[in-house]
PDB file of C-alpha atoms in Angstrom:
ATOM      1  CA  MET A   1      28.152 -18.483  -9.654  1.00 71.00           C
ATOM      2  CA  LYS A   2      31.512 -19.825  -8.667  1.00 76.00           C
ATOM      3  CA  PRO A   3      34.850 -19.252 -10.478  1.00 79.00           C
ATOM      4  CA  GLN A   4      36.576 -22.279 -11.978  1.00 80.00           C
ATOM      5  CA  ASP A   5      40.165 -22.969 -10.919  1.00 81.00           C
ATOM      6  CA  GLY A   6      42.490 -20.192 -12.140  1.00 79.00           C
ATOM      7  CA  THR A   7      40.214 -19.019 -14.983  1.00 84.00           C
ATOM      8  CA  TYR A   8      37.647 -16.357 -15.629  1.00 85.00           C
ATOM      9  CA  LYS A   9      35.033 -18.980 -16.427  1.00 86.00           C
ATOM     10  CA  LEU A  10      32.143 -19.258 -14.016  1.00 87.00           C
ATOM     11  CA  GLU A  11      30.421 -22.410 -12.907  1.00 84.00           C
ATOM     12  CA  LYS A  12      26.677 -22.261 -12.358  1.00 86.00           C
ATOM     13  CA  LYS A  13      25.435 -23.634  -9.039  1.00 84.00           C
ATOM     14  CA  GLU A  14      21.687 -23.824  -8.312  1.00 86.00           C
ATOM     15  CA  LEU A  15      20.508 -22.697  -4.889  1.00 85.00           C
ATOM     16  CA  GLY A  16      17.299 -23.828  -3.274  1.00 86.00           C
ATOM     17  CA  ASP A  17      14.654 -21.237  -2.402  1.00 86.00           C
ATOM     18  CA  VAL A  18      14.788 -20.837   1.380  1.00 85.00           C
ATOM     19  CA  TYR A  19      11.419 -19.027   1.294  1.00 81.00           C
ATOM     20  CA  ALA A  20       9.563 -21.541  -0.862  1.00 82.00           C
ATOM     21  CA  ASN A  21       7.079 -22.404   1.896  1.00 84.00           C
ATOM     22  CA  ALA A  22       6.786 -18.887   3.397  1.00 77.00           C
ATOM     23  CA  PRO A  23       3.380 -17.188   3.329  1.00 72.00           C
ATOM     24  CA  ALA A  24       2.907 -14.805   0.426  1.00 69.00           C
ATOM     25  CA  TYR A  25       3.826 -11.200   1.200  1.00 64.00           C
ATOM     26  CA  LEU A  26       0.870  -8.807   1.229  1.00 59.00           C
ATOM     27  CA  SER A  27      -1.608 -11.675   1.095  1.00 72.00           C
ATOM     28  CA  LYS A  28      -3.482 -10.453   4.183  1.00 82.00           C
ATOM     29  CA  LEU A  29      -6.495  -8.207   3.638  1.00 91.00           C
ATOM     30  CA  SER A  30      -7.331  -6.049   6.641  1.00 94.00           C
ATOM     31  CA  PRO A  31     -10.994  -5.266   7.297  1.00 96.00           C
ATOM     32  CA  VAL A  32     -12.517  -1.871   6.548  1.00 97.00           C
ATOM     33  CA  ALA A  33     -14.674  -0.260   9.231  1.00 96.00           C
ATOM     34  CA  LYS A  34     -18.358   0.115   8.454  1.00 96.00           C
ATOM     35  CA  GLY A  35     -19.129   3.421   6.745  1.00 95.00           C
ATOM     36  CA  VAL A  36     -15.642   3.893   5.305  1.00 96.00           C
ATOM     37  CA  PRO A  37     -15.191   5.733   3.035  1.00 96.00           C
ATOM     38  CA  TYR A  38     -17.584   8.525   3.830  1.00 95.00           C
ATOM     39  CA  ILE A  39     -18.510  10.037   0.477  1.00 96.00           C
ATOM     40  CA  ASP A  40     -19.743  13.629   0.421  1.00 96.00           C
ATOM     41  CA  GLU A  41     -19.739  16.472  -2.109  1.00 96.00           C
ATOM     42  CA  ASN A  42     -15.972  17.021  -1.634  1.00 94.00           C
ATOM     43  CA  THR A  43     -14.997  13.400  -2.217  1.00 95.00           C
ATOM     44  CA  ARG A  44     -17.640  12.277  -4.733  1.00 97.00           C
ATOM     45  CA  PRO A  45     -15.447  13.123  -7.773  1.00 96.00           C
ATOM     46  CA  PHE A  46     -12.642  11.040  -6.227  1.00 97.00           C
ATOM     47  CA  GLU A  47     -14.626   8.046  -4.958  1.00 97.00           C
ATOM     48  CA  LYS A  48     -12.864   5.491  -7.191  1.00 97.00           C
ATOM     49  CA  LEU A  49      -9.436   6.837  -6.219  1.00 97.00           C
ATOM     50  CA  ILE A  50     -10.280   6.739  -2.502  1.00 98.00           C
ATOM     51  CA  ARG A  51     -11.523   3.170  -2.780  1.00 97.00           C
ATOM     52  CA  LYS A  52      -8.346   2.174  -4.630  1.00 97.00           C
ATOM     53  CA  ALA A  53      -6.234   3.902  -1.937  1.00 98.00           C
ATOM     54  CA  ILE A  54      -8.054   1.848   0.712  1.00 97.00           C
ATOM     55  CA  GLU A  55      -7.288  -1.337  -1.233  1.00 95.00           C
ATOM     56  CA  ILE A  56      -3.604  -0.389  -1.370  1.00 95.00           C
ATOM     57  CA  VAL A  57      -3.322   0.362   2.349  1.00 96.00           C
ATOM     58  CA  ARG A  58      -5.316  -2.628   3.599  1.00 94.00           C
ATOM     59  CA  ARG A  59      -2.609  -4.905   2.165  1.00 91.00           C
ATOM     60  CA  LYS A  60       0.221  -3.253   4.126  1.00 91.00           C
ATOM     61  CA  PRO A  61       1.903  -5.625   6.603  1.00 86.00           C
ATOM     62  CA  TYR A  62       1.154  -3.641   9.786  1.00 89.00           C
ATOM     63  CA  CYS A  63      -2.387  -2.621   8.888  1.00 93.00           C
ATOM     64  CA  GLU A  64      -4.978  -4.257  11.116  1.00 94.00           C
ATOM     65  CA  LYS A  65      -8.111  -2.247  10.247  1.00 96.00           C
ATOM     66  CA  ILE A  66      -8.979   0.707   7.988  1.00 97.00           C
ATOM     67  CA  THR A  67     -10.834   3.316  10.041  1.00 97.00           C
ATOM     68  CA  ASP A  68     -11.043   6.374   7.746  1.00 97.00           C
ATOM     69  CA  ALA A  69     -10.228   7.670   4.275  1.00 98.00           C
ATOM     70  CA  TYR A  70     -10.633  11.202   2.972  1.00 97.00           C
ATOM     71  CA  LEU A  71      -9.212  13.992   0.853  1.00 96.00           C
ATOM     72  CA  SER A  72      -6.319  15.848   2.519  1.00 96.00           C
ATOM     73  CA  LYS A  73      -6.835  19.589   2.980  1.00 94.00           C
ATOM     74  CA  TYR A  74      -3.176  20.513   3.390  1.00 94.00           C
ATOM     75  CA  LYS A  75      -1.290  18.242   1.004  1.00 95.00           C
ATOM     76  CA  GLY A  76      -1.367  17.979  -2.758  1.00 95.00           C
ATOM     77  CA  SER A  77      -2.649  20.296  -5.451  1.00 95.00           C
ATOM     78  CA  LYS A  78      -5.779  20.688  -7.520  1.00 93.00           C
ATOM     79  CA  SER A  79      -4.251  18.659 -10.360  1.00 95.00           C
ATOM     80  CA  ASP A  80      -2.719  16.000  -8.065  1.00 96.00           C
ATOM     81  CA  PRO A  81      -4.767  15.812  -4.843  1.00 97.00           C
ATOM     82  CA  VAL A  82      -3.587  13.741  -1.889  1.00 97.00           C
ATOM     83  CA  PHE A  83      -5.775  11.306   0.030  1.00 98.00           C
ATOM     84  CA  TYR A  84      -5.176   9.847   3.457  1.00 97.00           C
ATOM     85  CA  VAL A  85      -6.189   6.459   4.748  1.00 98.00           C
ATOM     86  CA  THR A  86      -6.215   6.027   8.527  1.00 98.00           C
ATOM     87  CA  TYR A  87      -5.565   2.547   9.831  1.00 97.00           C
ATOM     88  CA  ASP A  88      -4.935   0.836  13.154  1.00 97.00           C
ATOM     89  CA  ARG A  89      -1.491  -0.715  13.289  1.00 93.00           C
ATOM     90  CA  SER A  90      -0.665  -4.055  14.833  1.00 84.00           C
ATOM     91  CA  ASP A  91       0.742  -2.205  17.876  1.00 88.00           C
ATOM     92  CA  GLY A  92      -2.655  -0.544  18.436  1.00 86.00           C
ATOM     93  CA  LEU A  93      -1.657   2.947  17.293  1.00 93.00           C
ATOM     94  CA  PRO A  94      -3.514   4.696  14.467  1.00 96.00           C
ATOM     95  CA  ARG A  95      -1.517   5.905  11.473  1.00 97.00           C
ATOM     96  CA  ASN A  96      -2.275   7.924   8.356  1.00 97.00           C
ATOM     97  CA  PHE A  97      -1.023   6.744   4.994  1.00 97.00           C
ATOM     98  CA  PHE A  98      -0.935   9.472   2.341  1.00 98.00           C
ATOM     99  CA  LEU A  99      -1.251   8.734  -1.369  1.00 97.00           C
ATOM    100  CA  SER A 100      -1.429  11.225  -4.216  1.00 97.00           C
ATOM    101  CA  LYS A 101      -3.688  10.777  -7.216  1.00 97.00           C
ATOM    102  CA  SER A 102      -0.647  10.057  -9.398  1.00 97.00           C
ATOM    103  CA  GLU A 103       0.652   7.404  -6.949  1.00 97.00           C
ATOM    104  CA  ILE A 104      -2.738   5.688  -6.844  1.00 97.00           C
ATOM    105  CA  GLU A 105      -3.065   5.677 -10.623  1.00 96.00           C
ATOM    106  CA  ALA A 106       0.463   4.322 -11.015  1.00 95.00           C
ATOM    107  CA  SER A 107      -0.159   1.351  -8.713  1.00 89.00           C
ATOM    108  CA  LYS A 108      -1.321  -1.978 -10.092  1.00 71.00           C
TER     109      LYS A 108
END
């Protein structure tokens, strides 16, 4: 928008999209290591949530490979448990990404 000479009227001016040909953000899907997630008696009730958490994290820009996913012992509560997904970053260092049940359910 650009003001017209000496008035409060605005003139519309179209701008071109400078990112029109850029690759789509979060379009990369990182691989998941074989055997992940490990489902046992502690995680069986949350299997769908853990798998959804993995899908969320594997789309993150610095994620190169998912190496683990499990229920966190020290974070969260019984009504809103927290899960962690371990991934290798593009710089070679492993990182944990924590997501609560409510965050996972609120995501697309």
